[in-house]
Amino acid sequence: QEVADLLSGNKLNFSMFNWIREVRSWKSRFTDCQFIWCHRNSNTPADILAKHQIPLNSSFHFHSLV
């Protein structure tokens, strides 16, 4: 919820300023993008991704279907 507030401009956190600026820069590349917080019970795919660990020998992990 805090991240959604930071990205929408409702809260400020100077220690995350560069990270937020980067996310907002990427947001501007899309025609429509919203940051909305919802509880994990309402968003099963996000809950699965949040709990999933990236393998130690990889810098990313591709999900073809969540």
XYZ file of C-alpha atoms in Angstrom:
66
model
C 0.000 0.000 0.000
C 2.871 2.344 0.799
C 4.459 1.750 -2.615
C 1.178 2.593 -4.372
C 0.967 5.808 -2.315
C 4.569 6.724 -3.125
C 4.132 6.124 -6.850
C 0.865 8.043 -7.042
C 2.415 10.998 -5.214
C 0.277 10.730 -2.073
C 3.361 10.176 0.122
C 6.997 11.266 -0.022
C 10.078 9.250 0.892
C 13.392 10.852 -0.003
C 15.384 7.639 0.461
C 13.390 6.077 -2.398
C 13.426 9.163 -4.629
C 15.618 7.715 -7.420
C 13.712 4.423 -7.472
C 10.352 6.221 -7.666
C 11.634 8.504 -10.422
C 12.729 5.433 -12.417
C 9.324 3.756 -12.047
C 7.541 6.959 -13.059
C 9.816 7.206 -16.096
C 8.780 3.707 -17.172
C 5.135 4.554 -16.449
C 5.288 7.421 -18.955
C 6.147 4.955 -21.730
C 2.689 3.374 -21.532
C -0.572 4.891 -22.702
C -2.368 3.871 -19.520
C -0.874 2.749 -16.228
C -2.249 2.927 -12.696
C -0.800 1.924 -9.353
C -3.598 0.540 -7.224
C -3.183 -1.322 -3.956
C -5.399 -4.299 -3.271
C -5.142 -6.940 -0.585
C -3.382 -10.197 -1.503
C -6.628 -12.109 -1.028
C -8.052 -10.126 -3.937
C -5.055 -10.653 -6.214
C -3.981 -14.304 -6.298
C -1.462 -13.949 -9.204
C 0.404 -11.136 -7.400
C 0.404 -13.186 -4.201
C 1.957 -16.149 -6.042
C 4.626 -13.914 -7.624
C 5.418 -12.190 -4.320
C 6.007 -15.523 -2.583
C 8.043 -17.030 -5.460
C 11.819 -16.941 -5.088
C 14.116 -16.367 -8.047
C 16.618 -19.254 -8.362
C 20.053 -18.376 -6.961
C 21.821 -18.994 -10.275
C 19.543 -16.656 -12.245
C 18.998 -12.891 -12.346
C 15.393 -13.285 -13.541
C 12.645 -15.868 -13.888
C 10.109 -15.987 -16.716
C 6.478 -16.855 -15.979
C 4.467 -17.895 -19.001
C 1.283 -18.360 -16.968
C 0.467 -17.268 -13.454
